[in-house]
Amino acid sequence: MSPIDLRNPGRSIHVGVILFNSVTEHLDIAPAGYFSTLSKDFLDHAPPELLPEEFKPLALDIVYHWVTEDGKTPATLTGNLKVLPTDSFETCPTLDIVLIGALVGQYQVSETEKAFLRKAYEDSTALLLVCGGFQPALAAGLLEGKTATAPRPILSTVKKLAPGVNWVEKRYVRDGKIWTTGSLLNGLDMVAAFGRETWGGKRFLVDDFVPEGAWPDRDVDYKDAAEWKI
């Protein structure tokens, strides 16, 4: 199945969060909730003071997938949270939007995980890598020759470890269908920018409704933040 036009999908949009056999930073995958704010499941029940009735037909049909290798074992997040998977690597359908968060510690992504990630990337329209979520994609060879960013404290290190990537110091950056971010909370900046680019415009939910949620629109070059010092 080829990637769809997310603005005019003609079917359900499949959003997938890939959870590896490690511990995932739960704030990194929180930006997945952005798509809920545009979804039929959420907006069909919105009161008129929140969303006028004429906007409801614009809602997107979003289907979520929480994907682990075996599709059975609950995935572990920081804060002692657990996620019940909906799909395994074998049963997962084509994902249109893929989101990955940072893995805790020095976890080495397995060859099985790399293979699934490569397939998900090829089939998808967007691969969203939050904070250290770039590492599985880097290990799978997906960032080679790309422009990407990473958390500011480790940028100098990753430049040496992966010289085939054009590393830049930004809150988020897009290269083709790969989006990377700086530190964990920049995932919110990134997904808001992704939404504006994908679904923005007059009479569309992103411009008319999502601002009510006060999603961040901070300077992509950190001009509003202090200079990083070790």
Tab-separated table of C-alpha atoms in Angstrom:
chain	number	residue	atom	x	y	z
A	1	MET	CA	0.000	0.000	0.000
A	2	SER	CA	1.477	3.350	-1.032
A	3	PRO	CA	1.533	6.327	1.349
A	4	ILE	CA	-1.740	8.240	1.378
A	5	ASP	CA	-2.483	11.930	1.073
A	6	LEU	CA	-3.005	12.784	4.734
A	7	ARG	CA	-5.022	15.878	3.878
A	8	ASN	CA	-7.441	13.887	1.719
A	9	PRO	CA	-6.956	10.328	2.974
A	10	GLY	CA	-10.187	8.743	1.792
A	11	ARG	CA	-9.891	6.190	4.597
A	12	SER	CA	-8.793	5.839	8.194
A	13	ILE	CA	-5.370	7.264	9.048
A	14	HIS	CA	-3.308	4.715	10.953
A	15	VAL	CA	-1.095	6.274	13.632
A	16	GLY	CA	1.395	3.875	15.174
A	17	VAL	CA	3.666	4.150	18.201
A	18	ILE	CA	6.474	1.585	18.016
A	19	LEU	CA	7.558	0.370	21.451
A	20	PHE	CA	10.818	-1.540	21.614
A	21	ASN	CA	11.962	-4.178	24.101
A	22	SER	CA	13.228	-1.474	26.398
A	23	VAL	CA	11.791	1.300	28.569
A	24	THR	CA	10.370	4.243	26.602
A	25	GLU	CA	10.255	7.819	27.890
A	26	HIS	CA	6.532	8.416	28.312
A	27	LEU	CA	6.721	12.166	27.635
A	28	ASP	CA	8.279	11.397	24.269
A	29	ILE	CA	5.218	9.537	23.056
A	30	ALA	CA	2.730	11.993	24.575
A	31	PRO	CA	2.650	13.984	21.287
A	32	ALA	CA	0.691	11.079	19.800
A	33	GLY	CA	-2.264	12.621	21.610
A	34	TYR	CA	-2.207	15.520	19.149
A	35	PHE	CA	-3.959	13.382	16.575
A	36	SER	CA	-6.762	12.650	19.021
A	37	THR	CA	-7.635	16.355	19.062
A	38	LEU	CA	-8.390	16.092	15.329
A	39	SER	CA	-10.171	12.747	15.456
A	40	LYS	CA	-13.815	11.830	14.996
A	41	ASP	CA	-13.777	9.822	18.210
A	42	PHE	CA	-12.935	12.953	20.185
A	43	LEU	CA	-14.720	15.688	18.252
A	44	ASP	CA	-18.001	13.878	17.680
A	45	HIS	CA	-18.595	14.212	21.406
A	46	ALA	CA	-17.351	17.791	21.745
A	47	PRO	CA	-19.935	20.250	23.128
A	48	PRO	CA	-20.924	23.173	20.850
A	49	GLU	CA	-19.144	25.695	23.056
A	50	LEU	CA	-15.902	23.825	22.302
A	51	LEU	CA	-16.509	23.048	18.637
A	52	PRO	CA	-19.302	24.324	16.378
A	53	GLU	CA	-21.257	21.595	14.619
A	54	GLU	CA	-20.073	22.675	11.161
A	55	PHE	CA	-16.509	21.739	12.089
A	56	LYS	CA	-17.271	18.154	13.055
A	57	PRO	CA	-17.387	16.818	9.459
A	58	LEU	CA	-13.763	17.962	9.118
A	59	ALA	CA	-12.600	15.562	11.840
A	60	LEU	CA	-10.169	12.850	10.805
A	61	ASP	CA	-10.759	9.131	11.152
A	62	ILE	CA	-7.755	8.179	13.302
A	63	VAL	CA	-6.908	4.603	14.270
A	64	TYR	CA	-4.177	4.099	16.867
A	65	HIS	CA	-1.732	1.199	16.979
A	66	TRP	CA	0.564	0.488	19.929
A	67	VAL	CA	3.060	-1.901	18.437
A	68	THR	CA	5.480	-4.283	20.148
A	69	GLU	CA	7.426	-7.213	18.765
A	70	ASP	CA	5.177	-9.935	20.203
A	71	GLY	CA	1.995	-7.889	20.508
A	72	LYS	CA	1.287	-9.418	23.907
A	73	THR	CA	3.790	-8.278	26.525
A	74	PRO	CA	2.901	-4.842	27.970
A	75	ALA	CA	5.447	-2.219	26.987
A	76	THR	CA	7.153	-0.354	29.820
A	77	LEU	CA	7.293	3.420	29.987
A	78	THR	CA	9.118	5.631	32.453
A	79	GLY	CA	7.112	6.425	35.579
A	80	ASN	CA	6.220	2.744	35.961
A	81	LEU	CA	3.577	2.981	33.244
A	82	LYS	CA	2.532	0.070	31.059
A	83	VAL	CA	1.007	0.062	27.590
A	84	LEU	CA	-1.065	-2.845	26.330
A	85	PRO	CA	-0.069	-3.434	22.712
A	86	THR	CA	-2.688	-3.593	19.992
A	87	ASP	CA	-0.438	-5.144	17.360
A	88	SER	CA	2.682	-7.225	16.910
A	89	PHE	CA	5.302	-6.729	14.225
A	90	GLU	CA	3.593	-9.515	12.256
A	91	THR	CA	-0.014	-8.359	12.614
A	92	CYS	CA	0.480	-4.593	12.381
A	93	PRO	CA	-1.181	-3.047	9.317
A	94	THR	CA	0.467	-0.362	7.224
A	95	LEU	CA	1.128	2.674	9.404
A	96	ASP	CA	0.633	6.121	7.899
A	97	ILE	CA	2.214	8.095	10.752
A	98	VAL	CA	4.860	6.479	12.973
A	99	LEU	CA	6.055	7.944	16.274
A	100	ILE	CA	9.042	6.745	18.312
A	101	GLY	CA	10.332	7.978	21.659
A	102	ALA	CA	13.639	7.626	23.463
A	103	LEU	CA	14.758	4.312	24.894
A	104	VAL	CA	16.263	4.318	28.363
A	105	GLY	CA	19.859	3.301	28.912
A	106	GLN	CA	22.175	1.736	26.371
A	107	TYR	CA	19.631	-0.535	24.736
A	108	GLN	CA	20.784	-1.960	21.410
A	109	VAL	CA	17.974	-2.283	18.890
A	110	SER	CA	17.680	-5.863	17.628
A	111	GLU	CA	17.837	-6.883	13.979
A	112	THR	CA	14.143	-7.800	14.134
A	113	GLU	CA	13.290	-4.338	15.443
A	114	LYS	CA	15.437	-2.687	12.790
A	115	ALA	CA	13.744	-4.660	10.030
A	116	PHE	CA	10.267	-3.698	11.239
A	117	LEU	CA	11.276	-0.050	11.578
A	118	ARG	CA	12.641	0.000	8.020
A	119	LYS	CA	9.381	-1.451	6.705
A	120	ALA	CA	7.283	0.990	8.732
A	121	TYR	CA	9.354	3.855	7.342
A	122	GLU	CA	8.998	2.694	3.738
A	123	ASP	CA	5.232	2.292	4.034
A	124	SER	CA	4.517	5.452	6.013
A	125	THR	CA	3.902	9.059	5.103
A	126	ALA	CA	5.704	10.417	8.176
A	127	LEU	CA	8.226	9.094	10.692
A	128	LEU	CA	8.252	11.254	13.834
A	129	LEU	CA	11.290	10.748	16.074
A	130	VAL	CA	11.128	12.477	19.437
A	131	CYS	CA	14.251	13.248	21.483
A	132	GLY	CA	16.374	10.076	21.690
A	133	GLY	CA	13.873	8.353	19.414
A	134	PHE	CA	16.311	9.138	16.626
A	135	GLN	CA	18.596	6.348	17.872
A	136	PRO	CA	16.604	3.329	16.600
A	137	ALA	CA	16.270	5.033	13.214
A	138	LEU	CA	19.987	5.795	13.174
A	139	ALA	CA	20.776	2.165	14.007
A	140	ALA	CA	18.469	1.059	11.180
A	141	GLY	CA	20.338	3.266	8.700
A	142	LEU	CA	17.403	5.569	8.063
A	143	LEU	CA	19.215	8.817	8.908
A	144	GLU	CA	22.260	8.319	6.705
A	145	GLY	CA	22.562	11.288	4.352
A	146	LYS	CA	19.688	13.089	6.078
A	147	THR	CA	19.517	16.340	8.001
A	148	ALA	CA	18.462	15.681	11.582
A	149	THR	CA	18.605	17.035	15.096
A	150	ALA	CA	19.026	15.486	18.530
A	151	PRO	CA	19.007	16.626	22.165
A	152	ARG	CA	21.348	19.592	22.526
A	153	PRO	CA	23.575	18.020	25.210
A	154	ILE	CA	24.583	15.140	22.911
A	155	LEU	CA	24.789	16.886	19.541
A	156	SER	CA	28.575	17.156	19.616
A	157	THR	CA	28.801	13.443	20.425
A	158	VAL	CA	26.434	12.219	17.707
A	159	LYS	CA	28.207	14.376	15.134
A	160	LYS	CA	31.312	12.307	15.771
A	161	LEU	CA	29.532	8.960	16.005
A	162	ALA	CA	27.409	9.464	12.878
A	163	PRO	CA	29.242	11.814	10.490
A	164	GLY	CA	27.043	10.673	7.606
A	165	VAL	CA	24.139	12.660	9.081
A	166	ASN	CA	23.912	16.439	8.786
A	167	TRP	CA	23.255	17.273	12.447
A	168	VAL	CA	21.768	20.704	13.184
A	169	GLU	CA	20.842	22.454	16.416
A	170	LYS	CA	17.094	22.982	16.152
A	171	ARG	CA	13.963	22.209	18.141
A	172	TYR	CA	12.791	20.089	15.237
A	173	VAL	CA	13.747	19.508	11.635
A	174	ARG	CA	12.155	17.767	8.680
A	175	ASP	CA	14.003	15.937	5.926
A	176	GLY	CA	11.552	14.294	3.565
A	177	LYS	CA	9.160	12.276	5.676
A	178	ILE	CA	11.518	12.034	8.661
A	179	TRP	CA	11.036	14.520	11.492
A	180	THR	CA	13.493	14.672	14.401
A	181	THR	CA	13.450	16.809	17.532
A	182	GLY	CA	15.730	18.200	20.182
A	183	SER	CA	14.887	17.375	23.788
A	184	LEU	CA	11.754	15.518	24.878
A	185	LEU	CA	9.344	18.437	25.173
A	186	ASN	CA	10.260	19.573	21.671
A	187	GLY	CA	8.134	16.666	20.497
A	188	LEU	CA	5.137	18.910	21.180
A	189	ASP	CA	6.624	21.682	19.028
A	190	MET	CA	7.364	19.187	16.279
A	191	VAL	CA	3.961	17.531	16.124
A	192	ALA	CA	2.238	20.930	16.155
A	193	ALA	CA	4.420	22.011	13.224
A	194	PHE	CA	3.669	18.718	11.484
A	195	GLY	CA	-0.047	19.346	11.950
A	196	ARG	CA	0.129	22.897	10.617
A	197	GLU	CA	2.083	21.748	7.566
A	198	THR	CA	-0.159	18.749	6.895
A	199	TRP	CA	-3.645	20.028	7.734
A	200	GLY	CA	-3.311	23.796	8.072
A	201	GLY	CA	-5.365	26.299	6.107
A	202	LYS	CA	-8.624	28.184	6.178
A	203	ARG	CA	-11.648	26.159	7.257
A	204	PHE	CA	-9.546	23.297	8.485
A	205	LEU	CA	-9.323	22.160	12.082
A	206	VAL	CA	-5.652	22.886	12.696
A	207	ASP	CA	-5.912	26.622	12.112
A	208	ASP	CA	-9.398	27.110	13.532
A	209	PHE	CA	-9.586	24.724	16.459
A	210	VAL	CA	-6.224	23.362	17.575
A	211	PRO	CA	-4.912	26.799	18.717
A	212	GLU	CA	-7.501	26.577	21.477
A	213	GLY	CA	-5.380	23.782	22.923
A	214	ALA	CA	-2.396	26.165	23.108
A	215	TRP	CA	-0.003	23.754	21.408
A	216	PRO	CA	3.447	25.372	21.365
A	217	ASP	CA	4.773	27.402	18.454
A	218	ARG	CA	8.232	28.232	19.765
A	219	ASP	CA	11.224	29.364	17.771
A	220	VAL	CA	12.702	26.429	15.893
A	221	ASP	CA	16.257	27.770	16.399
A	222	TYR	CA	15.982	28.089	20.196
A	223	LYS	CA	16.180	31.895	19.996
A	224	ASP	CA	13.796	32.050	22.941
A	225	ALA	CA	15.909	29.658	25.044
A	226	ALA	CA	19.176	29.961	26.888
A	227	GLU	CA	22.368	28.885	25.173
A	228	TRP	CA	23.247	25.314	26.073
A	229	LYS	CA	26.232	25.056	28.431
A	230	ILE	CA	27.642	21.902	29.965
